[in-house]
Coordinates of C-alpha atoms and ligand atoms in Angstrom, one line a residue:
M703 CA 21.0 60.1 4.7
K704 CA 20.1 61.2 1.5
N705 CA 17.1 63.8 1.1
I706 CA 13.9 63.3 -1.6
Q707 CA 15.1 65.7 -4.5
L708 CA 13.4 68.2 -6.4
D709 CA 13.9 68.9 -9.9
I710 CA 12.1 72.0 -11.2
T711 CA 14.6 72.1 -14.6
K712 CA 11.9 70.9 -16.7
A713 CA 8.9 73.6 -15.5
A714 CA 11.6 76.6 -15.0
Q715 CA 11.9 76.4 -18.7
F716 CA 8.7 77.5 -19.2
L717 CA 8.8 80.9 -16.7
G718 CA 11.2 83.4 -18.3
T719 CA 15.2 83.6 -16.6
D720 CA 15.4 84.5 -13.0
A721 CA 11.6 84.0 -12.7
I722 CA 11.9 81.5 -9.6
A723 CA 14.6 83.3 -8.0
A724 CA 12.1 86.5 -8.4
Y725 CA 10.0 84.9 -5.4
E726 CA 13.1 84.5 -3.1
S727 CA 11.9 87.9 -0.6
K728 CA 7.9 86.5 -1.3
V729 CA 8.9 82.7 0.3
K730 CA 11.1 84.5 3.0
A731 CA 8.0 86.4 4.2
A732 CA 5.4 83.5 3.7
Q733 CA 8.2 81.5 6.0
E734 CA 8.3 84.2 8.3
A735 CA 5.0 84.9 8.7
L736 CA 4.6 81.0 9.6
E737 CA 7.1 81.5 12.0
N738 CA 6.1 84.3 13.9
G739 CA 2.4 83.2 13.4
T740 CA 1.4 86.4 11.8
C741 CA 0.0 84.8 8.8
P742 CA -4.6 84.3 8.3
G743 CA -5.4 81.4 10.3
S744 CA -2.4 81.4 12.7
D745 CA -4.3 79.6 15.3
F746 CA -3.6 76.5 13.1
L747 CA -0.1 76.4 13.1
G748 CA 0.6 73.2 15.3
W749 CA 1.6 70.9 12.6
L750 CA 5.1 73.7 11.6
H751 CA 7.2 72.3 14.0
L752 CA 4.9 69.1 15.1
P753 CA 7.7 66.6 13.9
S754 CA 10.6 67.6 16.3
S755 CA 8.0 67.9 19.3
I756 CA 6.9 64.2 19.0
T757 CA 8.4 62.3 21.7
S758 CA 9.8 58.8 21.7
E759 CA 7.4 58.4 25.1
F760 CA 4.5 59.5 23.1
L761 CA 5.0 57.4 20.5
A762 CA 5.8 54.6 22.7
E763 CA 2.1 55.2 24.1
L764 CA 0.9 55.2 20.8
N765 CA 2.6 51.9 19.6
S766 CA 1.6 50.1 22.9
T767 CA -2.2 50.9 21.9
A768 CA -1.7 49.8 18.8
Q769 CA -0.3 46.0 20.2
I770 CA -3.7 45.9 21.8
L771 CA -5.5 46.2 19.2
R772 CA -3.2 44.0 17.1
E773 CA -3.7 41.2 19.9
N774 CA -7.2 41.3 20.0
C775 CA -8.4 42.3 16.2
E776 CA -8.1 40.6 12.9
V777 CA -9.6 43.6 11.2
V778 CA -9.8 47.2 12.6
V779 CA -12.5 49.7 11.1
V780 CA -10.2 53.1 11.0
A781 CA -13.6 55.0 10.8
G782 CA -12.9 59.0 9.6
I783 CA -13.0 61.7 6.7
G784 CA -11.2 64.1 5.0
G785 CA -8.2 64.9 6.7
S786 CA -9.1 62.2 9.8
Y787 CA -8.7 59.3 7.1
L788 CA -6.9 60.0 3.9
G789 CA -3.2 60.1 5.7
A790 CA -3.6 57.6 7.2
R791 CA -4.6 55.8 4.2
M792 CA -2.1 57.2 2.3
V793 CA 0.6 55.8 4.6
I794 CA -0.8 52.2 5.2
E795 CA -1.5 51.5 1.2
A796 CA 2.1 53.3 -0.1
L797 CA 3.3 50.3 2.6
S798 CA 1.6 47.6 2.6
N799 CA 1.5 44.7 0.1
S800 CA -0.6 45.3 -3.1
F801 CA -2.8 42.4 -2.4
Q802 CA -2.4 42.5 1.9
W803 CA -6.5 41.7 1.2
L804 CA -5.9 38.3 -0.1
L805 CA -2.8 37.2 2.2
N806 CA -4.5 36.3 5.4
D807 CA -1.1 36.4 6.7
K808 CA -2.6 37.2 10.2
K809 CA 0.7 39.1 10.9
N810 CA -0.8 42.2 10.7
P811 CA -5.0 43.1 11.2
V812 CA -6.7 43.9 7.7
I813 CA -7.4 47.8 8.0
L814 CA -10.5 48.9 6.7
F815 CA -12.1 52.3 6.2
A816 CA -15.0 54.1 6.8
G817 CA -16.9 57.0 8.1
N818 CA -16.2 58.8 4.5
N819 CA -18.7 58.2 2.6
I820 CA -22.4 57.6 2.9
G821 CA -22.8 54.5 0.7
E822 CA -25.5 52.4 2.1
D823 CA -24.2 49.2 -0.1
Y824 CA -20.5 50.2 1.0
L825 CA -21.6 50.1 4.8
S826 CA -24.1 47.3 4.7
E827 CA -21.2 45.1 3.0
M828 CA -18.2 46.3 5.2
C829 CA -20.5 45.0 7.8
S830 CA -21.7 41.8 6.8
Y831 CA -18.0 41.2 5.8
L832 CA -16.6 42.2 9.5
S833 CA -20.1 39.6 11.0
D834 CA -17.6 36.4 11.3
K835 CA -14.5 38.5 12.3
K836 CA -13.0 39.4 15.2
F837 CA -12.7 43.6 15.0
G838 CA -12.1 46.6 16.5
V839 CA -12.8 50.6 15.3
I840 CA -10.6 53.3 15.8
N841 CA -13.0 56.4 15.7
I842 CA -11.7 59.6 14.5
S843 CA -12.8 63.1 14.6
K844 CA -11.7 66.5 15.4
S845 CA -15.3 68.3 15.9
G846 CA -16.4 64.7 16.8
T847 CA -19.7 65.8 15.0
T848 CA -18.8 64.8 11.6
T849 CA -22.1 63.0 9.9
E850 CA -20.4 60.7 7.4
T851 CA -17.9 59.5 10.3
A852 CA -20.6 59.7 13.4
L853 CA -23.3 57.7 11.1
A854 CA -20.2 54.5 10.4
F855 CA -19.1 54.4 14.0
R856 CA -22.4 53.8 15.0
L857 CA -23.4 51.0 13.1
L858 CA -19.9 49.2 14.1
K859 CA -20.1 50.3 17.8
K860 CA -23.4 48.5 17.7
Q861 CA -22.1 45.7 16.0
C862 CA -18.6 45.5 17.9
E863 CA -20.5 45.7 21.2
E864 CA -22.7 42.5 19.9
Q865 CA -20.5 40.3 18.5
R866 CA -17.9 40.8 20.9
G867 CA -19.5 41.9 23.7
K868 CA -19.4 45.3 25.6
E869 CA -16.4 44.6 27.6
M870 CA -13.7 43.6 24.5
A871 CA -15.5 46.4 22.6
R872 CA -14.4 48.5 25.2
K873 CA -11.0 47.3 24.9
V874 CA -11.1 47.4 21.0
I875 CA -12.4 50.7 20.6
V876 CA -10.2 53.6 20.3
A877 CA -11.3 57.2 20.0
V878 CA -9.4 59.7 18.8
T879 CA -10.8 63.5 19.1
D880 CA -10.9 66.8 20.5
A881 CA -9.7 66.9 24.0
R882 CA -12.8 68.4 25.5
K883 CA -15.5 68.9 22.9
G884 CA -18.1 66.9 20.1
A885 CA -19.9 63.3 20.8
A886 CA -16.9 61.6 20.2
R887 CA -15.4 62.8 22.9
T888 CA -18.5 62.5 24.9
T889 CA -19.2 58.9 23.5
A890 CA -15.6 58.2 24.5
D891 CA -15.3 59.5 27.9
K892 CA -19.1 58.2 29.0
E893 CA -17.7 54.2 27.6
G894 CA -14.2 54.6 29.0
Y895 CA -12.8 54.0 25.6
K896 CA -8.9 54.6 25.4
S897 CA -8.5 58.2 23.4
F898 CA -6.1 59.9 21.8
V899 CA -6.2 64.3 22.2
I900 CA -5.5 66.2 18.0
P901 CA -4.5 69.4 19.2
D902 CA -6.7 72.1 18.9
N903 CA -4.0 74.2 16.6
V904 CA -3.7 71.0 14.2
G905 CA -6.4 71.0 11.0
G906 CA -7.2 68.1 10.1
R907 CA -5.4 67.7 6.7
F908 CA -2.2 68.4 8.5
S909 CA -2.6 66.0 11.3
V910 CA -1.2 62.7 9.6
L911 CA 1.2 63.0 12.1
T912 CA -0.4 63.1 15.2
P913 CA -2.5 60.4 16.3
V914 CA -5.1 61.0 13.5
G915 CA -2.6 59.0 11.3
L916 CA -0.2 57.6 13.4
L917 CA -2.1 54.6 15.7
P918 CA -3.4 53.3 12.0
I919 CA 0.0 53.0 11.1
A920 CA 1.2 51.8 13.8
V921 CA -1.9 49.2 14.3
A922 CA -1.0 48.2 10.7
G923 CA 2.6 47.3 11.7
F924 CA 4.5 50.0 10.5
D925 CA 7.4 51.9 12.2
I926 CA 5.9 55.2 13.2
E927 CA 9.6 55.8 14.5
K928 CA 11.2 56.1 11.2
L929 CA 8.1 58.2 10.0
V930 CA 8.2 60.9 11.8
A931 CA 12.3 60.5 11.8
G932 CA 11.7 61.5 8.3
A933 CA 9.4 64.1 8.9
V934 CA 11.9 65.9 11.5
D935 CA 14.6 65.4 8.7
M936 CA 12.6 67.9 5.9
E937 CA 11.7 69.9 8.9
K938 CA 15.1 70.6 9.1
A939 CA 15.6 70.7 5.5
T940 CA 12.8 73.5 4.6
A941 CA 13.5 75.3 7.9
L942 CA 13.6 79.4 7.6
Q943 CA 17.4 79.9 7.6
V944 CA 18.0 77.2 4.7
P945 CA 19.3 79.4 1.4
F946 CA 15.8 79.6 -0.6
M947 CA 17.0 77.4 -3.4
E948 CA 18.2 74.6 -1.5
N949 CA 14.4 74.7 0.4
P950 CA 12.7 72.1 -1.9
S951 CA 9.1 73.1 -0.3
A952 CA 10.1 76.9 -0.9
V953 CA 11.4 76.3 -4.5
Y954 CA 8.1 74.2 -4.8
A955 CA 5.8 76.7 -3.2
A956 CA 7.7 79.5 -5.6
C957 CA 7.6 77.2 -8.9
R958 CA 3.5 76.4 -8.8
N959 CA 2.8 79.9 -8.3
A960 CA 4.7 81.1 -10.7
L961 CA 3.3 79.0 -13.3
Y962 CA -0.1 80.0 -11.7
A963 CA 0.5 83.1 -12.8
Q964 CA 1.2 82.2 -15.9
G965 CA -1.8 81.0 -16.8
K966 CA -1.3 77.2 -15.1
K967 CA -4.3 77.4 -13.4
I968 CA -4.1 73.4 -12.7
E969 CA -1.6 71.1 -10.9
I970 CA -1.7 67.4 -12.1
L971 CA -0.1 64.8 -9.2
V972 CA 1.3 62.5 -11.6
N973 CA 2.7 58.6 -9.6
Y974 CA 4.3 55.5 -11.6
Q975 CA 3.1 53.1 -9.0
P976 CA -0.2 51.5 -8.0
K977 CA 0.7 52.0 -4.6
L978 CA 1.0 55.6 -4.4
H979 CA -3.0 56.1 -5.7
Y980 CA -3.8 57.1 -2.0
L981 CA -0.3 59.8 -1.9
N982 CA -2.6 61.7 -4.7
E983 CA -5.9 61.8 -2.7
W984 CA -4.2 63.2 0.1
W985 CA -2.0 65.7 -1.9
K986 CA -5.3 66.7 -3.5
Q987 CA -6.9 67.6 -0.3
L988 CA -4.3 69.4 1.0
F989 CA -3.7 72.2 -1.6
G990 CA -7.2 71.8 -2.7
E991 CA -8.8 72.7 0.7
S992 CA -6.4 75.2 1.4
E993 CA -6.0 77.3 -1.6
G994 CA -9.2 77.2 -3.1
K995 CA -10.7 80.1 -1.7
D996 CA -11.6 83.5 -2.5
H997 CA -12.5 82.4 -6.0
K998 CA -8.3 81.5 -6.6
G999 CA -6.3 78.5 -6.3
I1000 CA -4.8 76.0 -8.3
F1001 CA -6.7 72.9 -8.9
P1002 CA -5.2 69.9 -8.0
A1003 CA -6.1 67.1 -9.9
A1004 CA -4.1 63.7 -10.2
V1005 CA -3.4 60.4 -12.1
D1006 CA -2.2 57.5 -11.8
F1007 CA 0.7 56.6 -14.6
T1008 CA 0.9 54.6 -16.3
T1009 CA -2.1 53.3 -16.3
D1010 CA -4.0 57.3 -16.9
L1011 CA -1.9 57.4 -19.7
H1012 CA -4.7 55.2 -21.8
S1013 CA -7.1 57.2 -20.4
M1014 CA -5.8 61.5 -19.5
G1015 CA -2.1 60.7 -21.2
Q1016 CA -4.4 62.5 -24.3
W1017 CA -6.0 65.8 -22.4
I1018 CA -2.1 65.9 -21.2
Q1019 CA -0.8 65.9 -24.2
E1020 CA -2.9 67.3 -26.4
G1021 CA -5.9 69.7 -24.2
E1022 CA -6.1 72.9 -23.5
R1023 CA -2.4 74.0 -22.1
T1024 CA -3.4 75.6 -18.4
I1025 CA -1.7 72.5 -16.5
F1026 CA 1.5 71.2 -15.4
E1027 CA 3.0 68.3 -13.9
T1028 CA 3.9 67.1 -10.6
V1029 CA 5.7 63.8 -10.4
V1030 CA 6.6 61.8 -7.9
S1031 CA 9.1 59.6 -8.6
I1032 CA 10.6 56.3 -6.4
E1033 CA 14.4 55.6 -7.4
K1034 CA 14.4 52.1 -6.3
P1035 CA 11.6 49.3 -5.7
N1036 CA 11.1 46.9 -2.8
H1037 CA 11.7 43.9 -5.1
E1038 CA 13.0 42.9 -8.6
V1039 CA 12.0 41.3 -11.1
L1040 CA 13.2 40.5 -14.5
F1041 CA 11.8 39.8 -18.2
P1042 CA 12.3 36.3 -19.1
T1043 CA 13.8 35.1 -22.3
D1044 CA 11.1 33.7 -24.3
E1045 CA 12.4 31.7 -27.6
E1046 CA 9.6 31.8 -29.6
N1047 CA 9.4 35.6 -28.3
L1048 CA 5.9 35.6 -29.9
D1049 CA 4.9 38.8 -28.3
G1050 CA 8.2 40.7 -29.5
L1051 CA 9.3 41.0 -26.3
N1052 CA 12.9 39.6 -26.1
F1053 CA 14.4 43.3 -26.8
L1054 CA 13.0 43.8 -22.8
A1055 CA 14.6 40.0 -21.3
G1056 CA 17.2 40.4 -18.8
K1057 CA 15.9 43.8 -17.8
R1058 CA 13.9 44.8 -15.0
V1059 CA 10.5 46.0 -15.1
D1060 CA 11.3 48.7 -13.3
E1061 CA 13.0 49.8 -15.9
V1062 CA 11.0 49.8 -18.2
N1063 CA 8.7 51.7 -15.7
K1064 CA 11.7 54.5 -15.8
M1065 CA 11.7 54.9 -19.3
A1066 CA 7.7 55.1 -19.8
E1067 CA 7.9 57.8 -17.1
L1068 CA 11.0 59.4 -19.0
G1069 CA 9.7 59.5 -22.2
T1070 CA 6.7 60.8 -20.9
Q1071 CA 8.0 63.9 -19.7
L1072 CA 10.1 64.6 -22.5
A1073 CA 6.9 64.2 -24.7
H1074 CA 4.4 66.5 -22.0
V1075 CA 7.3 68.9 -21.8
D1076 CA 7.5 69.1 -26.0
G1077 CA 3.2 69.5 -25.7
G1078 CA 4.0 72.6 -23.2
V1079 CA 2.9 70.8 -20.4
P1080 CA 5.3 72.7 -17.6
N1081 CA 6.8 69.2 -14.8
I1082 CA 8.5 69.3 -11.2
R1083 CA 9.8 66.2 -10.6
L1084 CA 10.2 64.8 -6.6
S1085 CA 12.7 62.0 -6.5
V1086 CA 12.0 59.9 -3.6
P1087 CA 15.0 56.9 -3.1
V1088 CA 12.7 54.2 -2.1
L1089 CA 9.2 53.5 -0.4
D1090 CA 9.2 53.6 3.1
E1091 CA 8.8 55.3 5.9
Y1092 CA 11.5 57.4 6.4
Y1093 CA 10.6 59.1 3.0
I1094 CA 7.2 59.2 2.9
G1095 CA 7.9 61.0 6.9
Q1096 CA 9.8 63.4 4.5
M1097 CA 7.5 63.8 1.3
I1098 CA 4.4 64.4 4.1
Y1099 CA 6.3 67.2 5.9
F1100 CA 7.9 68.4 2.0
F1101 CA 4.2 69.0 0.9
E1102 CA 2.3 70.1 4.4
K1103 CA 5.3 72.9 4.8
A1104 CA 5.3 73.9 0.5
C1105 CA 1.5 74.3 1.4
G1106 CA 1.7 76.7 3.7
I1107 CA 4.1 78.6 2.1
S1108 CA 1.9 78.3 -1.1
G1109 CA -1.5 79.6 0.6
N1110 CA 0.6 82.5 2.0
L1111 CA 1.9 83.5 -1.4
L1112 CA -1.1 83.1 -2.6
G1113 CA -2.6 85.2 -0.2
V1114 CA -5.7 82.8 1.2
N1115 CA -5.7 81.4 4.8
A1116 CA -4.5 78.0 4.0
F1117 CA -5.8 76.8 7.7
N1118 CA -10.0 76.8 7.0
Q1119 CA -12.6 75.6 5.3
P1120 CA -15.1 77.8 5.4
G1121 CA -17.0 76.4 1.8
V1122 CA -17.2 72.6 3.3
E1123 CA -20.2 74.1 5.1
A1124 CA -23.1 74.8 2.1
Y1125 CA -23.7 71.3 1.6
K1126 CA -23.7 70.3 5.2
K1127 CA -26.1 72.5 5.9
N1128 CA -28.5 72.0 3.3
M1129 CA -28.2 68.1 3.9
F1130 CA -29.0 69.4 7.5
A1131 CA -32.0 71.0 6.4
L1132 CA -33.3 68.7 4.3
L1133 CA -32.8 66.1 6.8
N1134 CA -35.0 68.1 9.4
K1135 CA -31.8 67.8 11.6
P1136 CA -33.0 69.8 15.2
G1137 CA -31.9 73.3 15.0
Y1138 CA -32.1 73.9 11.4
E1139 CA -36.2 74.4 10.9
K1140 CA -35.4 78.2 9.3
E1141 CA -32.9 76.3 6.8
S1142 CA -35.6 73.6 6.1
E1143 CA -38.1 75.9 5.7
A1144 CA -36.1 77.7 3.1
I1145 CA -35.0 75.4 1.3
R1146 CA -37.9 73.6 0.9
A1147 CA -39.6 76.6 -0.6
R1148 CA -36.7 76.7 -2.8
L1149 CA -37.3 73.7 -4.0
N1150 CA -41.1 73.2 -4.3
K1151 CA -40.8 77.0 -6.5
Ligands
PA5_1418 O1 -8.8 69.0 6.9 C1 -10.2 69.3 7.4 O2 -9.8 70.0 8.3 C2 -11.1 68.1 7.2 O3 -10.7 67.3 6.2 C3 -11.8 67.1 7.7 O4 -10.5 66.6 8.6 C4 -13.1 66.3 7.8 O5 -14.1 67.7 7.4 C5 -13.3 66.2 9.1 O6 -13.2 66.4 10.5 P1 -13.4 66.0 11.5 O7 -12.1 65.0 11.8 O8 -13.8 67.2 12.5 O9 -14.4 64.7 11.2

């Protein structure tokens, strides 16, 4: 089977000759540090050989739990934030009908996401939508203590028990959390929920191929075997022994670091398919949380084209020249729509009659690439044969591996996120959380100054 293809020619032309090749030894060292567990954050390298370690028995267990939820629920709410939801949402949205919401086809439960914000209106509107639905919940939190998720789960658990009874609630609430610690584990054990473990050595943003992503994806009706098969093939395609220029993750990591070294501080991930909006979100978290440290790191931004060509397009074409783009291009859409002929041709579009919509999209993509390159924006292109489970699996591992290598090239610990704690400490102090008395006093004194 063909793999996803990386093309860096329209980025390399902005770099000196051999600029990418000059990274070969550094990339090799970064890869060896990952393989040997000698890089910073080496306690969190469980993702590195995760795809090839997933057994068919484990996938069968996930599928059988998914089946219980599918049989007993019209709606399944996935409660989680950051790495505990973005991967599942990315895959489900990429593979679902764009109008899944309105289809009401009863073949698959509607999947909702909660616990990723603290919007009171969001929670209120969701609870009211659920009030006449047979719903279940997948509660996902590695720490088991994340406020956003715990808050949503408390509301959902109560409503599910009231609406469906304690016994059914026990059947349709599943926990994905740590093996031993955290409130989500305590609750799951006490209530007797089916639960899956997030391995200690896999961090949130690298966890889509654990039950964190695989269970919701299976509940949504997608083929997790195919997803994992794609990731396994990309694990092989990016292995240490693969020559540097043939390893897409290595070349991508080298290229983006070479551009960064030349002042290209912002990378914009671009897609031309609305279904890939959450690929953008997942990718932003993967690279942002991994690399933005020690006052360094490429800022990961993202746009949906052609939609955003009518908003951010101006900035990208003519704004500050500190950006480069990485375009994810889907070669072949899953459906075919031809432009009809119109005798009157009032809209002047007969020159497109008989053409596929995707041909227009592809010309928009090519035209944009040429314009942006002319405007001084280096372009990297990732070509994906088709949007299905297999190729999304390839993309997941491709980006994870590139991120691991890239973080090492940058000299940061790509696997922690100490900066995320600062807001939590202040929020807990302001909310008078027990144990935060000293911080509460300090923050109030500061605010009253
Ligand atoms: O990548 C990460 O580690 C984070 O984004 C976490 O996934 C996020 O903060 C949620 O944490 P938890 O799963 O502990 O609720």
